[in-house]
Short mmCIF file of C-alpha atoms and ligand atoms in Angstrom, two decimals:
data_model
loop_
_atom_site.label_atom_id
_atom_site.label_comp_id
_atom_site.label_asym_id
_atom_site.label_seq_id
_atom_site.Cartn_x
_atom_site.Cartn_y
_atom_site.Cartn_z
CA MET A 1 70.34 41.26 75.62
CA THR A 2 73.34 41.25 73.28
CA LYS A 3 73.18 43.36 70.16
CA THR A 4 74.24 41.78 66.89
CA VAL A 5 76.46 44.16 64.93
CA LEU A 6 77.20 43.23 61.33
CA VAL A 7 80.47 44.86 60.22
CA ILE A 8 80.86 44.93 56.44
CA PHE A 9 84.00 45.69 54.46
CA GLY A 10 85.78 44.61 51.32
CA THR A 11 88.90 46.62 50.49
CA ARG A 12 92.30 47.18 52.12
CA PRO A 13 91.58 50.64 53.55
CA GLU A 14 88.22 49.61 54.99
CA ALA A 15 89.82 46.59 56.66
CA ILE A 16 92.56 48.79 58.17
CA LYS A 17 90.03 51.30 59.45
CA LEU A 18 87.55 48.72 60.77
CA PHE A 19 89.78 46.14 62.48
CA PRO A 20 90.10 48.32 65.62
CA LEU A 21 86.30 48.43 65.85
CA VAL A 22 85.95 44.67 65.26
CA HIS A 23 88.49 44.12 68.07
CA ALA A 24 86.69 46.54 70.41
CA LEU A 25 83.22 45.12 69.73
CA GLY A 26 84.55 41.58 70.13
CA ALA A 27 85.94 42.45 73.57
CA ASP A 28 82.60 43.84 74.80
CA ALA A 29 80.01 41.39 76.14
CA ARG A 30 77.16 43.67 75.09
CA PHE A 31 77.73 42.73 71.45
CA ARG A 32 77.79 39.79 69.11
CA VAL A 33 80.02 40.98 66.28
CA VAL A 34 79.65 39.36 62.89
CA THR A 35 82.10 40.32 60.14
CA CYS A 36 81.23 40.03 56.49
CA VAL A 37 83.86 40.69 53.83
CA SER A 38 82.76 41.21 50.26
CA ALA A 39 86.36 40.59 49.19
CA GLN A 40 86.02 43.35 46.62
CA HIS A 41 89.80 43.15 47.14
CA ARG A 42 91.38 39.75 47.73
CA GLY A 43 95.14 39.72 48.34
CA MET A 44 95.24 43.24 49.80
CA LEU A 45 92.27 42.48 52.08
CA ASP A 46 93.73 39.17 53.23
CA GLN A 47 96.99 40.92 54.19
CA VAL A 48 95.05 43.04 56.70
CA LEU A 49 92.86 40.18 57.99
CA ALA A 50 96.05 38.20 58.70
CA ILE A 51 97.81 40.88 60.74
CA ALA A 52 94.61 41.84 62.58
CA GLY A 53 93.77 38.19 63.35
CA ILE A 54 90.25 38.40 61.94
CA THR A 55 88.48 35.40 60.39
CA PRO A 56 85.27 36.70 58.83
CA GLU A 57 82.05 34.83 59.46
CA HIS A 58 81.00 35.60 55.86
CA ASP A 59 83.27 35.91 52.83
CA LEU A 60 81.53 36.70 49.53
CA ASP A 61 84.79 36.38 47.55
CA LEU A 62 83.54 38.81 44.90
CA MET A 63 86.75 40.17 43.36
CA LYS A 64 87.10 39.75 39.62
CA PRO A 65 90.07 40.93 37.53
CA ASP A 66 89.53 44.52 36.31
CA GLN A 67 85.99 44.53 37.68
CA THR A 68 83.44 47.10 36.50
CA LEU A 69 81.57 49.31 38.94
CA ASP A 70 78.12 48.14 37.82
CA GLY A 71 78.97 44.41 37.86
CA LEU A 72 80.60 44.76 41.26
CA THR A 73 77.74 46.80 42.73
CA ALA A 74 75.09 44.35 41.49
CA ALA A 75 76.91 41.38 43.02
CA LEU A 76 77.47 43.29 46.27
CA LEU A 77 73.80 44.22 46.72
CA THR A 78 72.60 40.66 46.24
CA GLY A 79 75.34 39.04 48.31
CA LEU A 80 75.22 41.46 51.24
CA GLY A 81 71.42 41.35 51.35
CA LYS A 82 71.50 37.56 51.79
CA VAL A 83 73.92 37.89 54.71
CA MET A 84 71.65 40.45 56.38
CA ASP A 85 68.67 38.13 55.97
CA ALA A 86 70.62 35.29 57.56
CA GLU A 87 72.00 37.32 60.50
CA SER A 88 69.13 39.76 61.29
CA PRO A 89 71.56 42.29 62.77
CA ASP A 90 70.53 45.09 65.15
CA TRP A 91 73.11 47.37 63.49
CA VAL A 92 75.02 47.36 60.21
CA VAL A 93 78.40 49.10 60.20
CA VAL A 94 80.05 50.38 57.01
CA GLN A 95 83.16 52.53 56.60
CA GLY A 96 84.14 55.24 54.16
CA ASP A 97 83.01 55.33 50.57
CA THR A 98 83.75 52.18 48.59
CA ALA A 99 81.33 50.19 46.46
CA THR A 100 81.10 47.69 49.32
CA ALA A 101 80.21 50.39 51.86
CA MET A 102 77.59 52.02 49.64
CA SER A 103 76.00 48.68 48.71
CA GLY A 104 76.02 47.55 52.34
CA ALA A 105 74.18 50.71 53.38
CA LEU A 106 71.66 50.35 50.55
CA ALA A 107 70.95 46.66 51.28
CA ALA A 108 70.46 47.58 54.96
CA TYR A 109 68.07 50.38 53.99
CA TYR A 110 66.04 47.96 51.87
CA ARG A 111 65.58 45.94 55.08
CA LYS A 112 65.04 48.99 57.33
CA LEU A 113 68.14 48.10 59.36
CA PRO A 114 69.95 50.99 61.06
CA VAL A 115 73.35 51.85 59.60
CA CYS A 116 76.36 53.21 61.48
CA HIS A 117 78.70 55.08 59.12
CA VAL A 118 82.33 55.19 60.20
CA GLU A 119 84.31 58.08 58.65
CA ALA A 120 81.16 60.04 57.84
CA GLY A 121 80.92 63.50 56.32
CA LEU A 122 84.02 63.65 54.11
CA ARG A 123 83.20 65.85 51.13
CA SER A 124 85.19 67.23 48.21
CA HIS A 125 82.00 68.83 46.79
CA ASP A 126 82.93 67.49 43.34
CA ILE A 127 81.11 64.30 42.37
CA TYR A 128 83.94 63.25 40.04
CA GLN A 129 86.80 63.73 42.52
CA PRO A 130 87.24 61.20 43.95
CA TRP A 131 85.13 59.10 41.65
CA PRO A 132 82.90 57.26 42.51
CA GLU A 133 83.56 57.77 46.23
CA GLU A 134 82.04 61.26 46.62
CA VAL A 135 78.61 60.00 45.58
CA ASN A 136 79.01 56.70 47.46
CA ARG A 137 79.50 58.53 50.74
CA LYS A 138 76.66 60.94 50.05
CA ILE A 139 74.34 57.97 49.53
CA ILE A 140 75.54 56.42 52.80
CA GLY A 141 75.06 59.78 54.52
CA THR A 142 71.43 59.85 53.39
CA ILE A 143 70.78 56.40 54.85
CA ALA A 144 72.82 56.25 58.07
CA ALA A 145 71.22 56.53 61.52
CA LEU A 146 74.57 57.11 63.26
CA HIS A 147 77.25 59.27 61.62
CA CYS A 148 80.75 58.92 63.11
CA ALA A 149 82.55 61.97 61.76
CA PRO A 150 86.34 62.01 62.14
CA THR A 151 86.61 65.78 62.62
CA GLU A 152 84.50 68.86 63.27
CA THR A 153 84.94 69.74 59.56
CA SER A 154 83.22 66.52 58.49
CA ALA A 155 80.49 66.95 61.14
CA ALA A 156 79.82 70.46 59.79
CA ALA A 157 79.55 69.11 56.22
CA LEU A 158 76.80 66.73 57.37
CA ARG A 159 74.94 69.47 59.24
CA ALA A 160 75.09 71.59 56.09
CA GLU A 161 73.25 68.75 54.32
CA ASN A 162 70.52 68.88 56.99
CA VAL A 163 71.51 65.59 58.61
CA ALA A 164 69.90 65.57 62.08
CA ALA A 165 72.48 67.04 64.48
CA ASP A 166 71.82 64.48 67.23
CA THR A 167 72.86 61.63 64.90
CA ILE A 168 76.29 63.18 64.17
CA HIS A 169 79.19 62.49 66.55
CA VAL A 170 82.81 63.62 66.22
CA THR A 171 84.69 60.42 67.05
CA GLY A 172 88.08 60.85 65.35
CA ASN A 173 89.22 58.44 62.66
CA THR A 174 89.89 54.78 63.42
CA VAL A 175 92.96 55.00 61.15
CA ILE A 176 94.84 56.43 64.12
CA ASP A 177 93.72 53.52 66.34
CA ALA A 178 95.01 51.18 63.61
CA LEU A 179 98.32 53.00 63.26
CA GLN A 180 98.92 53.00 67.01
CA TRP A 181 98.01 49.32 67.23
CA VAL A 182 100.35 48.32 64.42
CA SER A 183 103.17 50.53 65.75
CA ALA A 184 102.92 48.78 69.14
CA ARG A 185 102.94 45.38 67.42
CA ILE A 186 106.08 46.32 65.45
CA GLU A 187 107.81 47.58 68.59
CA ALA A 188 107.08 44.29 70.35
CA GLU A 189 108.02 42.21 67.32
CA PRO A 190 110.36 44.11 64.93
CA GLY A 191 110.43 41.14 62.55
CA LEU A 192 106.89 42.07 61.49
CA ALA A 193 108.30 45.01 59.52
CA SER A 194 111.83 43.88 58.70
CA GLY A 195 111.12 42.80 55.12
CA LEU A 196 112.32 46.07 53.58
CA ALA A 197 115.90 45.57 54.87
CA GLU A 198 117.30 44.54 51.49
CA LEU A 199 115.79 47.56 49.78
CA GLU A 200 116.96 49.84 52.58
CA ALA A 201 120.51 48.50 52.11
CA ARG A 202 120.33 48.93 48.31
CA PHE A 203 119.26 52.57 48.72
CA ALA A 204 121.53 53.39 51.69
CA GLY A 205 122.55 57.07 51.58
CA LYS A 206 119.72 58.02 49.25
CA ARG A 207 116.70 60.08 50.20
CA ILE A 208 113.64 57.87 50.11
CA ILE A 209 110.30 58.96 48.68
CA GLY A 210 107.37 56.61 49.31
CA VAL A 211 104.81 56.52 46.49
CA THR A 212 101.29 55.13 46.05
CA SER A 213 98.78 55.74 43.27
CA HIS A 214 95.54 54.05 42.34
CA ARG A 215 92.71 56.55 41.83
CA ARG A 216 90.14 55.63 39.18
CA GLU A 217 89.69 59.27 38.12
CA ASN A 218 93.38 59.30 37.13
CA PHE A 219 93.02 56.42 34.65
CA GLY A 220 93.60 57.68 31.11
CA GLY A 221 96.04 60.58 31.44
CA GLY A 222 96.60 61.30 35.11
CA LEU A 223 98.50 58.07 35.78
CA GLU A 224 100.76 58.64 32.76
CA ASN A 225 101.61 62.10 34.10
CA ILE A 226 102.36 60.66 37.52
CA ALA A 227 104.64 58.03 35.96
CA GLU A 228 106.43 60.73 33.97
CA ALA A 229 106.97 62.77 37.15
CA ILE A 230 108.40 59.72 38.95
CA ARG A 231 110.77 59.08 36.02
CA ARG A 232 112.06 62.65 36.20
CA ILE A 233 112.43 62.63 39.99
CA ALA A 234 114.30 59.32 39.79
CA ALA A 235 116.88 60.88 37.48
CA ARG A 236 118.37 62.54 40.56
CA PRO A 237 121.17 60.34 41.89
CA ASP A 238 120.50 61.31 45.54
CA VAL A 239 116.91 60.03 45.49
CA ALA A 240 115.19 56.63 45.54
CA LEU A 241 111.47 56.01 45.13
CA ILE A 242 109.80 52.99 46.74
CA PHE A 243 106.47 52.32 45.09
CA PRO A 244 104.21 49.46 46.19
CA VAL A 245 102.08 49.20 43.07
CA HIS A 246 98.31 48.67 43.37
CA PRO A 247 97.33 45.39 41.65
CA ASN A 248 94.64 47.04 39.53
CA PRO A 249 95.75 46.18 35.95
CA ASN A 250 94.97 49.75 34.84
CA VAL A 251 97.62 50.99 37.26
CA ARG A 252 100.15 48.21 36.64
CA LYS A 253 100.30 48.52 32.86
CA VAL A 254 101.01 52.26 32.97
CA MET A 255 103.65 52.03 35.67
CA ASP A 256 105.37 48.97 34.15
CA ALA A 257 105.58 50.63 30.76
CA ALA A 258 107.04 53.87 32.11
CA LEU A 259 109.20 52.84 35.06
CA ALA A 260 110.44 49.24 34.69
CA GLY A 261 114.20 48.93 35.04
CA LEU A 262 114.91 52.41 36.46
CA PRO A 263 117.70 51.98 39.01
CA ASN A 264 116.31 54.47 41.53
CA VAL A 265 112.74 53.18 41.45
CA ALA A 266 111.66 50.05 43.32
CA MET A 267 108.25 48.96 42.08
CA ILE A 268 107.18 46.34 44.57
CA GLU A 269 104.09 44.33 45.48
CA PRO A 270 101.57 45.88 47.92
CA LEU A 271 103.06 45.89 51.41
CA ASP A 272 101.22 44.52 54.40
CA TYR A 273 100.28 47.15 56.97
CA PRO A 274 103.35 46.82 59.26
CA HIS A 275 105.68 47.13 56.28
CA PHE A 276 103.77 50.11 54.90
CA ALA A 277 104.09 51.83 58.29
CA ARG A 278 107.84 51.11 58.04
CA LEU A 279 107.92 52.61 54.52
CA ILE A 280 106.40 55.86 55.83
CA ALA A 281 108.94 55.87 58.66
CA ILE A 282 111.97 55.56 56.33
CA SER A 283 110.59 58.01 53.74
CA GLU A 284 111.49 61.68 53.70
CA ILE A 285 108.35 62.50 51.71
CA MET A 286 105.16 60.60 50.81
CA LEU A 287 103.83 61.18 47.28
CA THR A 288 100.33 59.74 46.97
CA ASP A 289 96.78 59.95 45.69
CA SER A 290 95.51 57.75 48.53
CA GLY A 291 92.98 58.83 51.12
CA GLY A 292 94.37 56.93 54.10
CA VAL A 293 97.99 57.92 53.47
CA GLN A 294 96.92 61.60 53.74
CA GLU A 295 95.92 60.81 57.32
CA GLU A 296 98.82 58.55 58.31
CA ALA A 297 101.77 60.54 56.93
CA PRO A 298 101.03 63.73 58.94
CA ALA A 299 100.41 61.60 62.04
CA LEU A 300 103.94 60.25 61.59
CA GLY A 301 105.42 63.69 60.89
CA LYS A 302 106.05 63.15 57.17
CA PRO A 303 105.17 65.74 54.52
CA VAL A 304 102.62 64.37 52.09
CA LEU A 305 102.18 65.63 48.54
CA VAL A 306 98.72 64.69 47.33
CA MET A 307 98.32 63.98 43.61
CA ARG A 308 94.74 65.22 43.44
CA GLU A 309 93.12 68.51 42.40
CA THR A 310 90.94 68.57 45.50
CA THR A 311 90.66 66.65 48.74
CA GLU A 312 87.89 65.62 51.11
CA ARG A 313 90.51 65.66 53.86
CA PRO A 314 91.38 69.38 54.05
CA GLU A 315 92.65 69.15 57.63
CA GLY A 316 96.27 68.34 56.67
CA VAL A 317 96.32 70.98 53.93
CA VAL A 318 94.99 73.64 56.31
CA ALA A 319 97.62 72.68 58.89
CA GLY A 320 100.38 72.77 56.24
CA THR A 321 101.46 69.14 56.59
CA ALA A 322 99.84 68.09 53.30
CA LYS A 323 99.85 69.85 49.93
CA LEU A 324 97.69 69.31 46.85
CA VAL A 325 99.91 69.00 43.77
CA GLY A 326 97.47 67.58 41.21
CA THR A 327 98.62 65.29 38.43
CA ASP A 328 100.63 67.66 36.26
CA ALA A 329 104.15 66.23 35.90
CA ASP A 330 105.94 69.61 36.01
CA THR A 331 104.13 70.61 39.20
CA ILE A 332 104.81 67.29 40.95
CA VAL A 333 108.53 67.45 40.07
CA THR A 334 108.84 71.10 41.14
CA GLU A 335 107.10 70.46 44.48
CA ILE A 336 109.22 67.39 45.25
CA PHE A 337 112.45 69.22 44.37
CA THR A 338 111.43 72.16 46.58
CA LEU A 339 110.99 69.83 49.55
CA LEU A 340 114.28 68.08 48.79
CA ASP A 341 116.32 71.26 48.31
CA ASP A 342 114.72 73.87 50.57
CA LYS A 343 115.24 72.99 54.24
CA ALA A 344 112.78 75.66 55.45
CA ALA A 345 110.04 74.41 53.12
CA TYR A 346 110.66 70.86 54.32
CA SER A 347 110.62 71.62 58.03
CA ALA A 348 107.46 73.71 57.66
CA MET A 349 105.68 70.56 56.47
CA ALA A 350 107.48 67.91 58.52
CA ARG A 351 105.87 68.06 61.88
CA ALA A 352 103.65 65.53 63.53
CA HIS A 353 100.16 66.80 63.27
CA ASN A 354 97.11 64.77 64.00
CA PRO A 355 93.67 66.21 63.47
CA PHE A 356 92.30 62.75 62.74
CA GLY A 357 92.04 61.35 66.23
CA ASP A 358 93.69 60.18 69.42
CA GLY A 359 93.53 56.43 68.95
CA GLN A 360 90.31 56.11 70.99
CA THR A 361 87.86 56.30 68.09
CA ALA A 362 86.80 52.63 68.14
CA ARG A 363 86.04 52.87 71.87
CA ARG A 364 83.83 55.93 71.24
CA ILE A 365 81.92 54.17 68.46
CA VAL A 366 81.38 51.12 70.69
CA GLU A 367 79.83 53.40 73.33
CA LEU A 368 77.59 55.06 70.74
CA LEU A 369 76.38 51.65 69.55
CA GLY A 370 75.93 50.50 73.13
CA ASN A 371 73.77 53.52 73.98
CA ALA A 372 71.77 53.50 70.73
CA SER A 373 68.35 51.92 70.79
C1 LIG B 401 88.77 50.43 45.58
C2 LIG B 401 87.72 51.47 45.99
C3 LIG B 401 88.40 52.78 46.33
C4 LIG B 401 89.53 52.58 47.33
C5 LIG B 401 90.48 51.52 46.82
C6 LIG B 401 91.56 51.25 47.83
C7 LIG B 401 85.52 51.39 44.89
C8 LIG B 401 84.72 51.80 43.73
N1 LIG B 401 86.82 51.73 44.87
O1 LIG B 401 89.35 50.86 44.36
O2 LIG B 401 87.43 53.64 46.89
O3 LIG B 401 90.22 53.80 47.46
O4 LIG B 401 89.74 50.31 46.59
O5 LIG B 401 92.61 50.53 47.29
O6 LIG B 401 85.00 50.79 45.79
N2 LIG B 401 92.93 43.89 42.60
C9 LIG B 401 93.67 42.74 42.81
N3 LIG B 401 93.92 42.35 44.09
C10 LIG B 401 93.46 43.02 45.16
C11 LIG B 401 92.73 44.20 44.95
C12 LIG B 401 92.47 44.62 43.67
O7 LIG B 401 94.09 42.10 41.87
O8 LIG B 401 93.70 42.59 46.31
C13 LIG B 401 92.66 44.34 41.22
C14 LIG B 401 91.55 43.52 40.53
O9 LIG B 401 91.86 43.37 39.18
C15 LIG B 401 90.32 44.41 40.69
C16 LIG B 401 90.96 45.79 40.53
O10 LIG B 401 92.22 45.70 41.23
O11 LIG B 401 89.31 44.19 39.73
C17 LIG B 401 90.15 46.95 41.02
O12 LIG B 401 89.66 46.74 42.35
P1 LIG B 401 88.41 47.62 42.88
O13 LIG B 401 88.15 47.26 44.28
O14 LIG B 401 87.27 47.52 41.93
O15 LIG B 401 88.90 49.11 42.73
P2 LIG B 401 90.10 49.87 43.37
O16 LIG B 401 90.66 50.71 42.29
O17 LIG B 401 90.99 48.97 44.12
N1 LIG B 402 98.71 50.54 52.56
C1 LIG B 402 99.28 49.30 52.83
N2 LIG B 402 100.16 48.78 51.92
C2 LIG B 402 100.48 49.40 50.77
C3 LIG B 402 99.89 50.66 50.49
C4 LIG B 402 99.00 51.20 51.40
O1 LIG B 402 99.02 48.70 53.88
O2 LIG B 402 101.29 48.87 50.00
C5 LIG B 402 97.73 51.09 53.52
C6 LIG B 402 97.99 52.49 54.00
O3 LIG B 402 98.74 52.47 55.19
C7 LIG B 402 96.58 53.05 54.23
C8 LIG B 402 95.74 52.27 53.25
O4 LIG B 402 96.50 51.16 52.84
O5 LIG B 402 96.10 52.76 55.53
C9 LIG B 402 95.35 53.12 52.08
O6 LIG B 402 94.75 52.33 51.12
P1 LIG B 402 94.55 52.77 49.63
O7 LIG B 402 95.54 53.81 49.26
O8 LIG B 402 94.49 51.51 48.82
O9 LIG B 402 93.07 53.35 49.65
P2 LIG B 402 92.46 54.77 50.02
O10 LIG B 402 92.90 55.15 51.39
O11 LIG B 402 92.90 55.73 48.96
O12 LIG B 402 90.98 54.54 49.93
#
């Protein structure tokens, strides 16, 4: 008998980290895979669906401009519950810690459906950093029947919360599957990532820093500091910053006000996944508050400076390929200048290091779902 697996996601990073699993489940006759997107994100989600070739069976189209957490969560619970009632899945899969993932797990729990949590056990141990993700993933961790932890560190965090040990499996992180898949696609078809050529020509001879920033806990202060740091870094004539700006209006208004018109800063629209992989490849340093970029940059051998006070992904920091720099402008500028000017400091951080998986994570999760009752 085939098992129906309902895979739920709604944002760019969830789509990136779940498309390898959707592909792997779809290629296995033991499963009927049904994808449901909340479309908590719209344009940024559709970019990933297009490159991954996924047409969701259900699309709730929930994104609203500058949406609130409570309005979004209410709509998610109702919408996802209806899809579960229509599909009667054997398993519900959610990834990470977004509002979509938490609501998907909760709606499944209300129906006593088993939940498989991909990227389980990440913990900062501070409920406001990242906010609201730390609590979202703790809620999912309470509900899930199958916990796919990317590393031994995340598995240990779950055991410390008394999650039953036989439900926790160290699978790696599907982000590495996704990165390997997209890298192979770009190699076969370089045109998929050639759209930065004009920018690369404009900044020829300069040292590129790739930037992303979107964290909700940085709204009201933190983002202004980050913008100020970028302005000061961009004053160096040997440097150029390429910054695909998150479409959240709270991010855009701060960055536009502080950075528009600076010759060494390219504020651009969000890149699709092949082009973002290309941006990491041409960057000397990644400066980010993103979760996923903390995993991808070390995998590609690029130092990553993380604009957070704490991280639920300590593996890169422990290995020395990632560094927490917070959101203080002076600190960010000092740390970037050290990497630019101190060759030893740079080469200590710039080595390929991959604690997050071997690219076989989706296959492992498929086997776990296949063997689960
Ligand atoms: C969400 C997740 C966060 C994740 C991030 C990845 C929650 C609570 N937050 O945060 O965990 O790290 O996605 O990017 O689940 N917007 C667009 N187009 C898009 C996407 C967003 O215009 O394609 C704008 C909309 O105005 C939207 C706003 O961004 O209301 C915020 O989107 P939302 O998903 O609520 O929060 P993020 O900050 O993106
Ligand atoms: N990313 C992308 N285009 C961009 C910026 C990021 O494809 O312009 C990818 C990046 O490679 C990573 C993911 O989006 O896989 C990270 O998403 P985001 O920073 O929005 O969320 P987080 O990981 O912080 O939850």
